[in-house]
Amino acid sequence: MNNDGDVVRDWRTLTLVVLTLTVLIFIANIHLEVRGEVSDVDIFSRFTHSALISFIFVNSALFLITLALSHKHAKLIEQALGTLLAAVVAALLFGLLVESGITVTGVATDVWSQFALGAIRMMTADFAILLALGTSFGILLTLVTGRETPSDPLLELETTSFEKEEE
Amino acid sequence: MLAPTLIWQYWLPVFLLPLGIGLVIAKESNRRLAGKVLLILLAIAIIAQPSPLDTSIEGWSLHLLISLIGPIAAMLFGVWFTLFSGPIPVAPLPRSVRPFGFILMILSAAWFAWMLFEARPSIDGVGNPWWQHFVTSFLTALVVVAGFATAFALIMGDSRFKEASVMASISIASFILLIYLLAEGTTSDDPVFWRSASWGALGDLGGMLFGSGLALMLFITFVWLGEKRMGVPDPVEPLNEQETAIVSDIISTNTGVDE
């Protein structure tokens, strides 16, 4: 049985594995980009747009879920108003960013077109992540539950009649 | 100019989806019912969209979803059949179904590979513009998630080398497939487009991780601030004689033992 120290070590190892794989993918992409023949992708704009749109989406979703699950003890002022304001501020910041010329290629440079493109990109990536999670852990679950284990020997024991023993 | 049908039949349902999910998971039955009705209405609004799917980027995203129904359904049913026909105590399906489940999973992977190399989703010969973004995001996520599952099975499991090796194979195969696409491309798409899509997808995934993480941390801060503002609750007064008598009465009624 693991103690607390082991649990921390195990999760640290798992985090390290994920980070290593992410770095590997980055290296592979950079290596292939260095080979040339890549159309212009402004990764900084993509990162900024994606971060802001994700921030807006997660805050809006949390705002709506807070409203849907509200009850008399809920901290509506802090949670609902806080998430709504955060989403509005991020939306204004996104508008400012686009107006100042930090845009992504492939669509018109007005704020709504840029937001719509980024939002659909984000939803597509979310969908891909969900599929990857479902596929991986679905397969892992079927494999893990497929192992044959001997039945518990206690189940094979018969109940004993104490009256007969006493006789 | 954004078409009104896209506002009412795409963006509004997307915006209201968390509200529907929140209502469905609520404790009160009337809220759950309202959530189910809302989700059904949202689904109907999206399905009943009158404009052709190839006239907007929103329509193309729905086309991608429809195109992938086949492989997703095969994978879902494959996992379901395999899982519930295995040697588990709650298996309602006969054991003979288990190989069929594995076949469905393989069919799902083959179907996806066929779409990738031979039949890119398209309408009237025009390829779906979201396809490359989806594939590169999916393969990138699959490399990381399957790699995590491999390490998880090895570290947390008890002699799970077989399971870990299968998950490692999926992770490595996804990585090789991604690199192949970036280096060689497919019959319908030059590798240049795949490299651009993969590079962009990395920016998107990194941004999503950062933005979502920041939003969650902010939400936790809001909850913490709310709890902090509540202050320390007053100490509970001990029961008076009348309340003690009521409690004793209830206990003796339920246990059948007099005080």
Coordinates of C-alpha atoms in Angstrom, one line a residue:
Chain A
M1 CA 0.0 0.0 0.0
N2 CA 1.3 3.4 -0.9
N3 CA 1.9 6.1 1.7
D4 CA 1.6 9.8 1.0
G5 CA 5.2 10.2 -0.2
D6 CA 4.7 7.5 -2.8
V7 CA 1.5 9.1 -4.1
V8 CA 3.3 12.4 -4.6
R9 CA 6.2 10.6 -6.3
D10 CA 3.8 8.7 -8.6
W11 CA 1.9 11.8 -9.7
R12 CA 5.2 13.6 -10.2
T13 CA 6.3 10.8 -12.5
L14 CA 3.0 10.9 -14.5
T15 CA 3.3 14.7 -14.9
L16 CA 6.9 14.3 -16.1
V17 CA 5.7 11.7 -18.7
V18 CA 3.0 14.2 -20.0
L19 CA 5.5 17.0 -20.2
T20 CA 8.1 14.9 -22.0
L21 CA 5.6 13.9 -24.6
T22 CA 4.5 17.5 -25.1
V23 CA 8.1 18.6 -25.5
L24 CA 8.7 15.7 -28.0
I25 CA 5.7 16.8 -30.1
F26 CA 7.0 20.4 -30.1
I27 CA 10.5 19.3 -31.1
A28 CA 9.1 17.2 -33.9
N29 CA 7.0 20.1 -35.2
I30 CA 9.9 22.6 -34.9
H31 CA 12.2 20.1 -36.7
L32 CA 9.8 19.8 -39.6
E33 CA 9.2 23.5 -39.7
V34 CA 12.9 24.1 -40.0
R35 CA 12.8 21.9 -43.0
G36 CA 10.8 24.7 -44.6
E37 CA 7.8 24.8 -46.9
V38 CA 5.4 25.9 -44.1
S39 CA 2.7 28.4 -44.8
D40 CA 2.7 31.4 -42.5
V41 CA 1.3 30.5 -39.2
D42 CA 1.6 33.2 -36.5
I43 CA 1.7 30.9 -33.5
F44 CA 1.7 33.9 -31.0
S45 CA -1.6 35.2 -32.4
R46 CA -3.1 31.8 -32.3
F47 CA -2.0 31.3 -28.7
T48 CA -3.3 34.7 -27.6
H49 CA -6.6 34.3 -29.4
S50 CA -7.1 30.8 -28.1
A51 CA -6.2 31.7 -24.5
L52 CA -8.6 34.7 -24.5
I53 CA -11.5 32.8 -26.1
S54 CA -11.0 29.8 -23.8
F55 CA -11.0 32.2 -20.9
I56 CA -14.3 33.8 -22.1
F57 CA -15.9 30.3 -22.8
V58 CA -14.9 28.8 -19.4
N59 CA -16.1 31.8 -17.5
S60 CA -19.4 32.0 -19.4
A61 CA -19.9 28.3 -18.9
L62 CA -19.2 28.6 -15.1
F63 CA -21.5 31.6 -14.9
L64 CA -24.4 29.6 -16.5
I65 CA -23.8 26.5 -14.5
T66 CA -23.7 28.6 -11.3
L67 CA -27.1 30.0 -12.2
A68 CA -28.4 26.6 -13.1
L69 CA -27.3 25.1 -9.8
S70 CA -28.0 28.2 -7.6
H71 CA -29.5 27.6 -4.2
K72 CA -30.1 29.7 -1.1
H73 CA -26.5 29.1 0.3
A74 CA -24.8 29.8 -3.0
K75 CA -22.3 32.7 -3.2
L76 CA -24.0 34.3 -6.2
I77 CA -22.4 37.7 -5.8
E78 CA -18.9 36.3 -5.9
Q79 CA -19.3 33.4 -8.3
A80 CA -21.9 34.5 -10.8
L81 CA -21.0 38.2 -10.9
G82 CA -17.3 37.4 -10.8
T83 CA -17.3 35.0 -13.7
L84 CA -19.6 37.2 -15.7
L85 CA -17.4 40.3 -15.2
A86 CA -14.3 38.2 -16.0
A87 CA -15.9 37.0 -19.3
V88 CA -16.9 40.6 -20.3
V89 CA -13.5 42.0 -19.5
A90 CA -11.8 39.2 -21.6
A91 CA -14.2 39.9 -24.4
L92 CA -13.3 43.6 -24.4
L93 CA -9.7 42.7 -24.3
F94 CA -10.1 40.4 -27.3
G95 CA -11.8 43.3 -29.2
L96 CA -8.9 45.6 -28.3
L97 CA -6.4 43.0 -29.4
V98 CA -8.1 42.5 -32.8
E99 CA -8.5 46.3 -33.3
S100 CA -4.8 46.8 -32.6
G101 CA -3.9 44.4 -35.4
I102 CA -3.2 41.2 -33.6
T103 CA -5.3 38.9 -35.9
V104 CA -5.1 35.4 -37.3
T105 CA -5.0 34.6 -41.0
G106 CA -7.7 32.9 -43.0
V107 CA -10.7 35.1 -42.2
A108 CA -11.8 38.8 -42.3
T109 CA -10.1 41.0 -39.7
D110 CA -13.3 42.3 -38.0
V111 CA -13.8 41.3 -34.3
W112 CA -16.7 38.9 -34.8
S113 CA -15.1 37.0 -37.7
Q114 CA -11.9 36.6 -35.7
F115 CA -13.9 35.5 -32.6
A116 CA -16.0 33.0 -34.6
L117 CA -13.0 31.4 -36.2
G118 CA -11.1 31.1 -32.9
A119 CA -14.2 29.8 -31.1
I120 CA -14.8 27.1 -33.7
R121 CA -11.1 26.2 -33.7
M122 CA -11.3 25.9 -30.0
M123 CA -14.5 23.8 -30.0
T124 CA -12.9 21.5 -32.7
A125 CA -9.8 21.0 -30.5
D126 CA -12.1 20.4 -27.4
F127 CA -13.9 17.8 -29.4
A128 CA -10.6 16.1 -30.5
I129 CA -9.4 16.1 -26.9
L130 CA -12.6 14.5 -25.6
L131 CA -12.4 11.8 -28.3
A132 CA -8.8 11.1 -27.4
L133 CA -9.7 10.8 -23.7
G134 CA -12.7 8.6 -24.4
T135 CA -10.7 6.4 -26.8
S136 CA -7.7 5.9 -24.6
F137 CA -9.4 5.4 -21.3
G138 CA -12.2 3.3 -22.9
I139 CA -9.6 0.9 -24.3
L140 CA -7.6 0.9 -21.1
L141 CA -10.8 0.1 -19.1
T142 CA -11.7 -2.8 -21.4
L143 CA -8.1 -4.2 -21.0
V144 CA -8.0 -3.7 -17.3
T145 CA -11.3 -5.4 -16.7
G146 CA -10.4 -8.3 -19.0
R147 CA -8.1 -10.0 -16.6
E148 CA -9.4 -13.3 -15.2
T149 CA -8.9 -13.5 -11.5
P150 CA -9.5 -16.6 -9.3
S151 CA -12.7 -16.4 -7.3
D152 CA -12.6 -15.5 -3.6
P153 CA -12.0 -18.8 -1.7
L154 CA -14.3 -17.6 1.0
L155 CA -17.2 -17.8 -1.4
E156 CA -16.6 -21.6 -1.9
L157 CA -16.9 -22.3 1.8
E158 CA -20.2 -23.8 3.0
T159 CA -22.0 -22.6 6.1
T160 CA -21.5 -24.8 9.1
S161 CA -24.3 -26.0 11.3
F162 CA -23.2 -25.4 14.8
E163 CA -26.0 -27.5 16.1
K164 CA -24.7 -30.6 14.4
E165 CA -21.2 -30.0 15.7
E166 CA -22.5 -29.7 19.2
E167 CA -24.2 -33.1 18.7
Chain B
M1 CA -22.5 40.1 -42.0
L2 CA -23.6 37.2 -39.7
A3 CA -26.7 35.5 -40.9
P4 CA -29.6 35.5 -38.3
T5 CA -30.1 31.8 -38.7
L6 CA -26.5 31.3 -37.5
I7 CA -27.1 33.4 -34.4
W8 CA -30.4 31.5 -33.5
Q9 CA -29.4 28.1 -34.7
Y10 CA -25.7 27.8 -33.9
W11 CA -24.2 30.4 -31.6
L12 CA -27.2 30.7 -29.2
P13 CA -27.4 26.9 -28.7
V14 CA -23.6 26.8 -28.2
F15 CA -23.9 29.5 -25.6
L16 CA -26.8 27.9 -23.8
L17 CA -25.4 24.4 -23.7
P18 CA -23.7 24.8 -20.3
L19 CA -27.0 26.1 -18.9
G20 CA -28.8 22.9 -20.1
I21 CA -26.0 20.7 -18.7
G22 CA -26.1 22.6 -15.4
L23 CA -29.9 22.1 -15.1
V24 CA -29.7 18.4 -16.0
I25 CA -27.3 17.7 -13.2
A26 CA -29.3 19.7 -10.6
K27 CA -30.8 17.9 -7.7
E28 CA -34.4 19.2 -8.1
S29 CA -36.6 17.2 -10.5
N30 CA -38.2 20.3 -12.0
R31 CA -34.8 21.7 -12.9
R32 CA -33.7 18.4 -14.4
L33 CA -36.8 18.3 -16.5
A34 CA -36.3 21.9 -17.7
G35 CA -32.6 21.0 -18.5
K36 CA -33.7 18.0 -20.6
V37 CA -36.3 20.1 -22.5
L38 CA -33.7 22.8 -23.1
L39 CA -31.1 20.4 -24.4
I40 CA -33.7 18.8 -26.8
L41 CA -34.7 22.2 -28.1
L42 CA -31.1 23.2 -28.6
A43 CA -30.4 20.0 -30.5
I44 CA -33.6 20.6 -32.7
A45 CA -32.5 24.2 -33.4
I46 CA -29.1 23.0 -34.6
I47 CA -30.4 20.1 -36.7
A48 CA -33.1 22.3 -38.3
Q49 CA -30.6 24.8 -39.6
P50 CA -31.9 25.8 -43.1
S51 CA -28.7 27.0 -44.7
P52 CA -26.5 24.5 -46.5
L53 CA -23.5 23.4 -44.5
D54 CA -20.9 24.5 -47.0
T55 CA -21.9 28.1 -46.9
S56 CA -20.3 29.1 -43.6
I57 CA -17.5 28.0 -41.3
E58 CA -20.1 27.2 -38.7
G59 CA -21.8 24.8 -41.1
W60 CA -18.5 23.1 -41.9
S61 CA -18.0 22.4 -38.2
L62 CA -21.3 20.7 -38.1
H63 CA -20.4 18.7 -41.2
L64 CA -17.2 17.5 -39.5
L65 CA -19.3 16.3 -36.5
I66 CA -21.7 14.4 -38.9
S67 CA -18.8 12.9 -40.8
L68 CA -17.3 11.4 -37.7
I69 CA -20.5 9.8 -36.4
G70 CA -19.6 6.5 -37.9
P71 CA -16.1 5.9 -36.4
I72 CA -17.2 7.4 -33.1
A73 CA -20.3 5.1 -32.9
A74 CA -18.1 2.1 -33.8
M75 CA -15.6 2.9 -31.0
L76 CA -18.4 3.6 -28.5
F77 CA -20.2 0.3 -29.2
G78 CA -16.9 -1.6 -29.3
V79 CA -15.9 -0.4 -25.9
W80 CA -19.4 -1.0 -24.5
F81 CA -19.7 -4.6 -25.9
T82 CA -16.1 -5.5 -24.8
L83 CA -16.5 -4.0 -21.4
F84 CA -19.8 -5.5 -20.5
S85 CA -19.1 -9.0 -21.9
G86 CA -15.8 -9.3 -20.0
P87 CA -15.1 -11.2 -16.8
I88 CA -16.7 -8.6 -14.5
P89 CA -19.5 -9.3 -12.0
V90 CA -21.9 -6.9 -13.6
A91 CA -21.6 -8.1 -17.1
P92 CA -25.1 -8.3 -18.7
L93 CA -23.8 -9.4 -22.1
P94 CA -22.8 -13.0 -23.1
R95 CA -19.0 -13.7 -23.3
S96 CA -19.3 -14.5 -27.0
V97 CA -19.9 -10.8 -27.7
R98 CA -16.4 -9.7 -26.5
P99 CA -14.5 -10.5 -29.8
F100 CA -17.2 -8.5 -31.7
G101 CA -16.5 -5.5 -29.5
F102 CA -12.8 -5.7 -30.4
I103 CA -13.6 -6.0 -34.1
L104 CA -15.8 -2.8 -33.8
M105 CA -12.9 -1.0 -32.2
I106 CA -10.5 -2.1 -35.0
L107 CA -13.2 -1.1 -37.5
S108 CA -13.4 2.4 -36.0
A109 CA -9.6 2.8 -36.3
A110 CA -9.7 1.5 -39.9
W111 CA -12.6 3.8 -40.8
F112 CA -10.7 6.8 -39.4
A113 CA -7.6 5.8 -41.4
W114 CA -9.7 5.4 -44.6
M115 CA -11.1 8.9 -44.1
L116 CA -7.6 10.3 -43.5
F117 CA -5.9 8.8 -46.5
E118 CA -8.6 8.1 -49.0
A119 CA -11.8 9.9 -48.3
R120 CA -11.4 13.3 -46.7
P121 CA -14.8 14.7 -45.6
S122 CA -16.1 17.0 -48.3
I123 CA -19.2 18.4 -49.9
D124 CA -19.3 18.4 -53.8
G125 CA -15.6 18.0 -54.0
V126 CA -14.7 20.8 -51.5
G127 CA -12.8 19.5 -48.6
N128 CA -13.9 20.3 -45.0
P129 CA -11.6 23.2 -43.8
W130 CA -11.7 21.9 -40.2
W131 CA -10.4 18.4 -41.0
Q132 CA -6.7 19.0 -40.7
H133 CA -7.1 21.0 -37.5
F134 CA -9.2 18.2 -36.0
V135 CA -6.8 15.4 -37.1
T136 CA -3.7 17.2 -35.8
S137 CA -5.4 18.1 -32.5
F138 CA -6.7 14.6 -32.1
L139 CA -3.4 12.9 -32.8
T140 CA -1.5 15.3 -30.6
A141 CA -4.0 14.7 -27.7
L142 CA -3.9 11.0 -28.3
V143 CA -0.1 10.8 -28.1
V144 CA -0.2 12.6 -24.7
V145 CA -3.3 10.9 -23.3
A146 CA -2.3 7.4 -24.3
G147 CA 1.2 8.0 -23.0
F148 CA -0.3 9.2 -19.7
A149 CA -2.5 6.0 -19.7
T150 CA 0.6 3.9 -20.2
A151 CA 2.5 5.4 -17.3
F152 CA -0.7 5.3 -15.2
A153 CA -1.2 1.6 -15.8
L154 CA 2.5 0.8 -15.0
I155 CA 2.7 3.0 -11.9
M156 CA -0.7 2.6 -10.3
G157 CA -1.6 -0.9 -11.5
D158 CA -0.5 -4.3 -10.3
S159 CA 1.5 -6.1 -13.0
R160 CA -0.3 -4.3 -15.9
F161 CA 2.5 -4.7 -18.4
K162 CA 0.2 -6.1 -21.2
E163 CA -2.2 -3.2 -20.8
A164 CA 0.6 -0.7 -20.6
S165 CA 2.2 -2.0 -23.8
V166 CA -1.1 -1.8 -25.7
M167 CA -1.5 1.9 -24.6
A168 CA 2.2 2.6 -25.4
S169 CA 1.6 1.1 -28.9
I170 CA -1.4 3.5 -29.4
S171 CA 0.7 6.5 -28.3
I172 CA 3.7 5.6 -30.5
A173 CA 1.5 4.7 -33.5
S174 CA -0.3 8.1 -33.1
F175 CA 3.1 9.9 -32.9
I176 CA 4.4 8.1 -36.0
L177 CA 1.1 8.8 -37.9
L178 CA 1.4 12.5 -37.0
I179 CA 5.0 12.7 -38.1
Y180 CA 4.1 10.8 -41.4
L181 CA 1.4 13.4 -42.1
L182 CA 3.8 16.2 -41.4
A183 CA 6.5 14.7 -43.6
E184 CA 4.6 13.0 -46.4
G185 CA 1.0 14.3 -46.3
T186 CA -1.9 12.4 -47.8
T187 CA -3.2 12.0 -51.4
S188 CA -5.6 14.9 -51.0
D189 CA -3.3 17.3 -49.0
D190 CA 0.3 18.4 -49.3
P191 CA 2.5 18.0 -46.2
V192 CA 2.8 21.8 -46.1
F193 CA -0.8 22.1 -45.1
W194 CA -0.4 19.4 -42.4
R195 CA 2.6 21.1 -41.0
S196 CA 0.8 24.5 -40.8
A197 CA -2.2 22.8 -39.3
S198 CA -0.1 21.0 -36.7
W199 CA 1.9 24.1 -35.8
G200 CA -1.3 26.1 -35.4
A201 CA -3.0 23.4 -33.4
L202 CA -0.1 23.5 -30.9
G203 CA -0.6 27.2 -30.5
D204 CA -4.4 26.6 -30.0
L205 CA -3.9 23.8 -27.5
G206 CA -1.3 25.8 -25.5
G207 CA -3.6 28.8 -25.4
M208 CA -6.6 26.7 -24.4
L209 CA -4.6 25.1 -21.6
F210 CA -3.5 28.6 -20.4
G211 CA -6.8 30.3 -20.7
S212 CA -8.9 27.5 -19.3
G213 CA -6.5 27.1 -16.4
L214 CA -6.5 30.8 -15.6
A215 CA -10.3 30.9 -15.7
L216 CA -10.6 27.9 -13.3
M217 CA -8.1 29.4 -10.9
L218 CA -10.1 32.7 -11.0
F219 CA -13.3 30.7 -10.2
I220 CA -11.6 29.0 -7.3
T221 CA -10.5 32.5 -6.0
F222 CA -14.1 33.7 -6.3
V223 CA -15.4 30.7 -4.2
W224 CA -12.6 31.3 -1.7
L225 CA -13.5 35.0 -1.4
G226 CA -17.1 34.1 -0.9
E227 CA -16.3 31.6 1.8
K228 CA -14.0 34.1 3.5
R229 CA -16.6 36.8 3.5
M230 CA -19.0 34.5 5.4
G231 CA -17.0 34.8 8.6
V232 CA -16.9 32.3 11.5
P233 CA -20.4 30.8 12.3
D234 CA -21.8 31.4 15.8
P235 CA -21.3 28.5 18.2
V236 CA -24.3 26.2 18.4
E237 CA -26.3 26.5 21.6
P238 CA -26.9 23.3 23.6
L239 CA -30.4 21.7 23.5
N240 CA -32.9 23.1 25.9
E241 CA -35.2 20.8 28.0
Q242 CA -38.0 20.8 25.5
E243 CA -35.7 20.0 22.5
T244 CA -34.0 17.2 24.5
A245 CA -37.4 15.7 25.3
I246 CA -38.3 15.7 21.6
V247 CA -35.0 14.1 20.5
S248 CA -35.3 11.4 23.3
D249 CA -38.8 10.7 22.1
I250 CA -37.7 10.2 18.5
I251 CA -34.8 8.0 19.5
S252 CA -36.9 5.8 21.7
T253 CA -39.6 5.5 19.0
N254 CA -37.1 4.4 16.4
T255 CA -34.9 2.1 18.6
G256 CA -37.6 0.8 20.9
V257 CA -35.4 1.5 23.8
D258 CA -36.5 3.8 26.6
E259 CA -34.0 6.4 27.8

